[in-house]
Amino acid sequence: MHNDEISESQESSQKHVRKVAFILATGSYQREAPTTVLRLAEKLLERGIEVNVWAFEEAVTLTNRDQIEHNEPPSLREVLGDRHAPIGRFIDQLLRVGLHGTKMDWVTCILCAQERGVERHQIGGAIIGTLGDLWKFVKGADQVIAIPVYR
Amino acid sequence: MKRFLVVESRDLTEYTSGTTLMSLVEGLGKSGDEVVLFLLENGVIAARKGADAGQGLSRLSDRGTRIFAEDVSCRARGIAALADGVRESSLDFLADAIAGGFDNIVWY
């Protein structure tokens, strides 16, 4: 931590951020981006900042409830443990935080989910939505963070 | 003066657009705006002490850009020493910085 840098940043800021919107298109097992977004979302929630995530393209697979823990290869089990949890478990935990604290909403793009056959396989807390939800997320956010995909 | 946060998550040398991003950061700094460059994921690779790309980061730092490299990303890549002008930081710092507000956040 660099508290001096933090205070320097905050002193010159005119904003008071209460709501952050993430736009995410990266799916399971592609890149680090989803994990990073969730790690950062957790930090923001801890600070009382509401988080909204718009998941589209491959990111709609992150909340596929049918993904299961899979066994690691025997040679790696000593390092990684017996099982590898899907990222949907992490998302589910952050959504549950909102029951008694600052909330995170997760909206899955309906068209992207239908194209990938996961519309009816979303975890309980994920909401199937449209571009209208994205617009409202963006319009209502103090800060919008769009995570690019690698092409 | 405006405030910009540039988050670099890709290896700067993997794509030619990495050069464009550095030009953007430099240009924003020259125009008098405050720029924070935060390296994470593969973005920290350029900050490894001794790397050619790290010299560019050091130059940016000399010109006033504050540059940070995320600790977990560094440890995951075995990066123990950073280029001059790049300071180790954390997602806690990034979250506090975002909470403070920026005019724009560019996540590359």
CSV table of C-alpha atoms in Angstrom, one decimal:
chain,number,residue,atom,x,y,z
A,1,MET,CA,0.0,0.0,0.0
A,2,HIS,CA,1.1,3.5,-0.7
A,3,ASN,CA,-1.1,5.7,1.5
A,4,ASP,CA,0.7,8.9,0.4
A,5,GLU,CA,-0.1,8.2,-3.2
A,6,ILE,CA,-3.7,7.3,-2.4
A,7,SER,CA,-4.3,10.5,-0.5
A,8,GLU,CA,-2.6,12.5,-3.2
A,9,SER,CA,-5.0,11.0,-5.7
A,10,GLN,CA,-8.1,11.5,-3.6
A,11,GLU,CA,-7.2,15.1,-2.6
A,12,SER,CA,-7.2,16.2,-6.2
A,13,SER,CA,-10.4,14.3,-7.1
A,14,GLN,CA,-13.7,16.1,-7.5
A,15,LYS,CA,-15.7,12.8,-7.7
A,16,HIS,CA,-17.3,10.7,-5.0
A,17,VAL,CA,-17.6,7.2,-6.5
A,18,ARG,CA,-20.5,5.2,-5.2
A,19,LYS,CA,-21.2,3.0,-8.2
A,20,VAL,CA,-18.9,1.3,-10.7
A,21,ALA,CA,-20.0,-0.6,-13.9
A,22,PHE,CA,-17.8,-3.2,-15.5
A,23,ILE,CA,-18.3,-4.3,-19.1
A,24,LEU,CA,-16.8,-7.8,-19.5
A,25,ALA,CA,-16.6,-10.0,-22.6
A,26,THR,CA,-14.0,-12.6,-21.6
A,27,GLY,CA,-15.2,-16.1,-20.8
A,28,SER,CA,-14.1,-19.0,-18.7
A,29,TYR,CA,-10.6,-20.3,-19.2
A,30,GLN,CA,-9.6,-17.6,-21.7
A,31,ARG,CA,-7.7,-14.9,-19.9
A,32,GLU,CA,-7.1,-13.6,-16.4
A,33,ALA,CA,-9.6,-10.7,-16.9
A,34,PRO,CA,-12.6,-12.3,-15.2
A,35,THR,CA,-10.6,-13.2,-12.1
A,36,THR,CA,-9.1,-9.7,-12.0
A,37,VAL,CA,-12.5,-8.1,-12.3
A,38,LEU,CA,-13.9,-10.2,-9.5
A,39,ARG,CA,-10.8,-9.5,-7.3
A,40,LEU,CA,-11.3,-5.8,-7.9
A,41,ALA,CA,-15.1,-6.0,-7.5
A,42,GLU,CA,-14.6,-7.6,-4.1
A,43,LYS,CA,-12.3,-4.7,-3.0
A,44,LEU,CA,-14.8,-2.1,-4.2
A,45,LEU,CA,-17.7,-3.8,-2.4
A,46,GLU,CA,-15.5,-3.8,0.8
A,47,ARG,CA,-15.3,0.0,0.3
A,48,GLY,CA,-19.1,0.3,0.1
A,49,ILE,CA,-19.1,0.9,-3.7
A,50,GLU,CA,-21.9,-0.7,-5.6
A,51,VAL,CA,-20.8,-2.9,-8.5
A,52,ASN,CA,-22.7,-3.7,-11.7
A,53,VAL,CA,-21.3,-6.1,-14.2
A,54,TRP,CA,-22.6,-6.4,-17.8
A,55,ALA,CA,-21.4,-9.8,-19.2
A,56,PHE,CA,-21.6,-10.3,-22.9
A,57,GLU,CA,-20.0,-12.5,-25.6
A,58,GLU,CA,-18.0,-15.3,-24.0
A,59,ALA,CA,-18.4,-13.8,-20.5
A,60,VAL,CA,-21.9,-15.3,-20.4
A,61,THR,CA,-20.3,-18.6,-19.8
A,62,LEU,CA,-18.8,-17.4,-16.5
A,63,THR,CA,-22.2,-17.9,-14.8
A,64,ASN,CA,-23.0,-21.2,-16.4
A,65,ARG,CA,-24.2,-23.2,-13.4
A,66,ASP,CA,-23.4,-26.5,-15.1
A,67,GLN,CA,-19.7,-26.0,-14.9
A,68,ILE,CA,-18.3,-28.3,-12.3
A,69,GLU,CA,-15.2,-28.7,-10.2
A,70,HIS,CA,-12.8,-30.8,-12.1
A,71,ASN,CA,-10.0,-32.9,-10.9
A,72,GLU,CA,-6.4,-31.7,-11.4
A,73,PRO,CA,-3.9,-34.0,-13.0
A,74,PRO,CA,-2.3,-36.2,-10.3
A,75,SER,CA,1.1,-34.7,-10.8
A,76,LEU,CA,-0.3,-31.2,-10.0
A,77,ARG,CA,-2.5,-32.1,-7.1
A,78,GLU,CA,0.1,-31.4,-4.5
A,79,VAL,CA,0.5,-27.9,-5.9
A,80,LEU,CA,-3.1,-27.0,-6.9
A,81,GLY,CA,-5.1,-29.2,-4.6
A,82,ASP,CA,-7.6,-31.9,-5.6
A,83,ARG,CA,-10.2,-29.8,-7.4
A,84,HIS,CA,-10.4,-26.7,-9.5
A,85,ALA,CA,-13.5,-24.6,-8.7
A,86,PRO,CA,-15.3,-22.9,-11.6
A,87,ILE,CA,-15.3,-19.1,-11.5
A,88,GLY,CA,-19.1,-19.1,-11.2
A,89,ARG,CA,-18.5,-20.1,-7.5
A,90,PHE,CA,-16.6,-16.8,-6.9
A,91,ILE,CA,-19.4,-14.8,-8.7
A,92,ASP,CA,-22.0,-16.5,-6.6
A,93,GLN,CA,-20.2,-15.6,-3.4
A,94,LEU,CA,-19.9,-11.9,-4.4
A,95,LEU,CA,-23.6,-11.8,-5.3
A,96,ARG,CA,-24.5,-13.2,-1.9
A,97,VAL,CA,-22.5,-10.5,-0.2
A,98,GLY,CA,-25.2,-8.1,-1.4
A,99,LEU,CA,-27.8,-9.8,0.8
A,100,HIS,CA,-26.3,-8.1,3.9
A,101,GLY,CA,-23.9,-5.5,2.4
A,102,THR,CA,-23.1,-3.5,-0.6
A,103,LYS,CA,-24.5,-5.3,-3.6
A,104,MET,CA,-23.2,-6.5,-6.9
A,105,ASP,CA,-25.6,-7.1,-9.8
A,106,TRP,CA,-24.6,-9.4,-12.7
A,107,VAL,CA,-26.5,-9.1,-15.9
A,108,THR,CA,-25.9,-11.7,-18.7
A,109,CYS,CA,-26.6,-10.6,-22.3
A,110,ILE,CA,-29.6,-12.6,-23.5
A,111,LEU,CA,-28.6,-12.8,-27.1
A,112,CYS,CA,-25.0,-13.9,-26.3
A,113,ALA,CA,-26.4,-16.5,-23.8
A,114,GLN,CA,-28.9,-17.8,-26.4
A,115,GLU,CA,-26.2,-18.1,-29.1
A,116,ARG,CA,-24.0,-20.1,-26.7
A,117,GLY,CA,-26.8,-22.3,-25.3
A,118,VAL,CA,-26.4,-21.1,-21.7
A,119,GLU,CA,-29.5,-19.0,-21.3
A,120,ARG,CA,-31.3,-21.6,-19.2
A,121,HIS,CA,-28.1,-22.6,-17.4
A,122,GLN,CA,-27.3,-19.5,-15.5
A,123,ILE,CA,-26.5,-19.5,-11.7
A,124,GLY,CA,-29.3,-18.2,-9.5
A,125,GLY,CA,-28.1,-14.7,-8.9
A,126,ALA,CA,-27.3,-13.8,-12.6
A,127,ILE,CA,-30.0,-11.8,-14.3
A,128,ILE,CA,-30.7,-12.3,-18.0
A,129,GLY,CA,-30.8,-8.9,-19.5
A,130,THR,CA,-30.6,-6.7,-22.6
A,131,LEU,CA,-28.6,-3.8,-23.9
A,132,GLY,CA,-31.1,-1.6,-22.1
A,133,ASP,CA,-29.6,-2.8,-18.9
A,134,LEU,CA,-26.2,-2.0,-20.1
A,135,TRP,CA,-27.3,1.5,-21.0
A,136,LYS,CA,-28.8,2.0,-17.5
A,137,PHE,CA,-25.6,0.6,-15.9
A,138,VAL,CA,-23.5,3.1,-17.8
A,139,LYS,CA,-25.9,6.0,-17.3
A,140,GLY,CA,-26.1,5.3,-13.5
A,141,ALA,CA,-22.4,4.7,-12.9
A,142,ASP,CA,-19.9,7.1,-11.5
A,143,GLN,CA,-17.2,5.2,-13.2
A,144,VAL,CA,-17.4,2.8,-16.1
A,145,ILE,CA,-14.6,0.2,-16.7
A,146,ALA,CA,-14.7,-1.6,-20.1
A,147,ILE,CA,-12.5,-4.7,-20.2
A,148,PRO,CA,-11.2,-5.3,-23.7
A,149,VAL,CA,-10.9,-8.7,-25.2
A,150,TYR,CA,-7.8,-9.9,-27.0
A,151,ARG,CA,-8.3,-10.2,-30.8
B,1,MET,CA,-6.5,19.4,-15.0
B,2,LYS,CA,-8.1,16.1,-15.7
B,3,ARG,CA,-7.3,12.8,-14.1
B,4,PHE,CA,-6.8,9.6,-16.1
B,5,LEU,CA,-6.2,6.0,-15.0
B,6,VAL,CA,-4.6,3.7,-17.5
B,7,VAL,CA,-4.7,0.1,-16.6
B,8,GLU,CA,-2.3,-2.0,-18.7
B,9,SER,CA,-3.1,-5.7,-18.5
B,10,ARG,CA,-1.3,-6.9,-21.7
B,11,ASP,CA,2.4,-7.3,-22.3
B,12,LEU,CA,3.4,-4.0,-23.8
B,13,THR,CA,5.6,-5.8,-26.3
B,14,GLU,CA,3.1,-8.4,-27.4
B,15,TYR,CA,1.1,-6.1,-29.7
B,16,THR,CA,2.1,-3.0,-31.5
B,17,SER,CA,-0.7,-1.2,-29.9
B,18,GLY,CA,1.3,-1.3,-26.7
B,19,THR,CA,3.5,1.5,-28.2
B,20,THR,CA,0.3,3.4,-29.0
B,21,LEU,CA,-0.8,3.1,-25.4
B,22,MET,CA,2.5,4.5,-24.1
B,23,SER,CA,2.2,7.4,-26.6
B,24,LEU,CA,-1.3,8.1,-25.2
B,25,VAL,CA,0.0,8.1,-21.6
B,26,GLU,CA,2.9,10.4,-22.6
B,27,GLY,CA,0.6,12.7,-24.5
B,28,LEU,CA,-1.8,13.0,-21.6
B,29,GLY,CA,1.1,13.8,-19.3
B,30,LYS,CA,2.4,16.5,-21.7
B,31,SER,CA,-1.0,18.1,-21.9
B,32,GLY,CA,-0.8,18.7,-18.1
B,33,ASP,CA,-3.3,16.1,-17.1
B,34,GLU,CA,-2.6,13.7,-14.2
B,35,VAL,CA,-2.0,10.2,-15.3
B,36,VAL,CA,-1.8,7.0,-13.2
B,37,LEU,CA,-0.5,4.0,-15.1
B,38,PHE,CA,-1.3,0.7,-13.3
B,39,LEU,CA,0.3,-2.5,-14.6
B,40,LEU,CA,-1.3,-5.8,-13.8
B,41,GLU,CA,-1.6,-9.3,-15.3
B,42,ASN,CA,0.9,-9.5,-18.2
B,43,GLY,CA,1.3,-5.7,-18.1
B,44,VAL,CA,3.8,-6.1,-15.3
B,45,ILE,CA,6.2,-8.0,-17.6
B,46,ALA,CA,7.5,-4.7,-19.1
B,47,ALA,CA,8.3,-3.5,-15.6
B,48,ARG,CA,10.8,-6.3,-14.9
B,49,LYS,CA,14.1,-4.6,-14.0
B,50,GLY,CA,16.5,-4.9,-16.9
B,51,ALA,CA,13.8,-5.3,-19.6
B,52,ASP,CA,14.0,-2.9,-22.6
B,53,ALA,CA,10.4,-1.9,-22.2
B,54,GLY,CA,11.1,-0.9,-18.6
B,55,GLN,CA,13.4,1.9,-19.9
B,56,GLY,CA,10.3,3.5,-21.5
B,57,LEU,CA,8.4,3.2,-18.3
B,58,SER,CA,11.3,4.9,-16.4
B,59,ARG,CA,11.2,7.8,-18.9
B,60,LEU,CA,7.5,8.2,-18.4
B,61,SER,CA,8.0,8.2,-14.7
B,62,ASP,CA,10.7,10.9,-15.0
B,63,ARG,CA,8.2,13.0,-16.9
B,64,GLY,CA,5.7,12.8,-14.1
B,65,THR,CA,3.5,9.7,-14.7
B,66,ARG,CA,3.0,7.7,-11.6
B,67,ILE,CA,3.5,4.0,-12.4
B,68,PHE,CA,2.5,1.1,-10.3
B,69,ALA,CA,2.8,-2.7,-10.8
B,70,GLU,CA,0.4,-5.0,-9.0
B,71,ASP,CA,2.0,-7.3,-6.5
B,72,VAL,CA,0.2,-10.5,-7.2
B,73,SER,CA,0.8,-10.2,-10.9
B,74,CYS,CA,4.5,-9.7,-10.2
B,75,ARG,CA,4.8,-12.6,-7.9
B,76,ALA,CA,3.0,-14.9,-10.3
B,77,ARG,CA,5.6,-14.0,-12.9
B,78,GLY,CA,8.6,-14.2,-10.7
B,79,ILE,CA,9.3,-10.5,-10.9
B,80,ALA,CA,11.1,-9.4,-7.8
B,81,ALA,CA,12.8,-6.2,-9.0
B,82,LEU,CA,11.1,-3.4,-10.9
B,83,ALA,CA,12.4,-0.8,-13.4
B,84,ASP,CA,13.3,2.6,-12.0
B,85,GLY,CA,10.2,4.7,-11.5
B,86,VAL,CA,7.8,1.7,-11.1
B,87,ARG,CA,6.5,1.0,-7.6
B,88,GLU,CA,5.0,-2.2,-6.4
B,89,SER,CA,1.3,-1.7,-5.5
B,90,SER,CA,-1.8,-3.7,-5.0
B,91,LEU,CA,-5.5,-4.1,-5.9
B,92,ASP,CA,-6.3,-2.3,-2.6
B,93,PHE,CA,-4.5,0.7,-4.0
B,94,LEU,CA,-6.3,0.4,-7.3
B,95,ALA,CA,-9.7,0.1,-5.6
B,96,ASP,CA,-8.9,3.2,-3.4
B,97,ALA,CA,-7.8,5.1,-6.5
B,98,ILE,CA,-11.0,4.2,-8.4
B,99,ALA,CA,-13.0,5.2,-5.3
B,100,GLY,CA,-11.3,8.6,-5.5
B,101,GLY,CA,-12.6,9.1,-9.0
B,102,PHE,CA,-11.1,9.6,-12.4
B,103,ASP,CA,-12.3,11.6,-15.5
B,104,ASN,CA,-11.7,8.4,-17.5
B,105,ILE,CA,-10.4,4.9,-17.0
B,106,VAL,CA,-8.7,3.2,-19.9
B,107,TRP,CA,-8.3,-0.5,-19.4
B,108,TYR,CA,-6.1,-2.0,-22.0
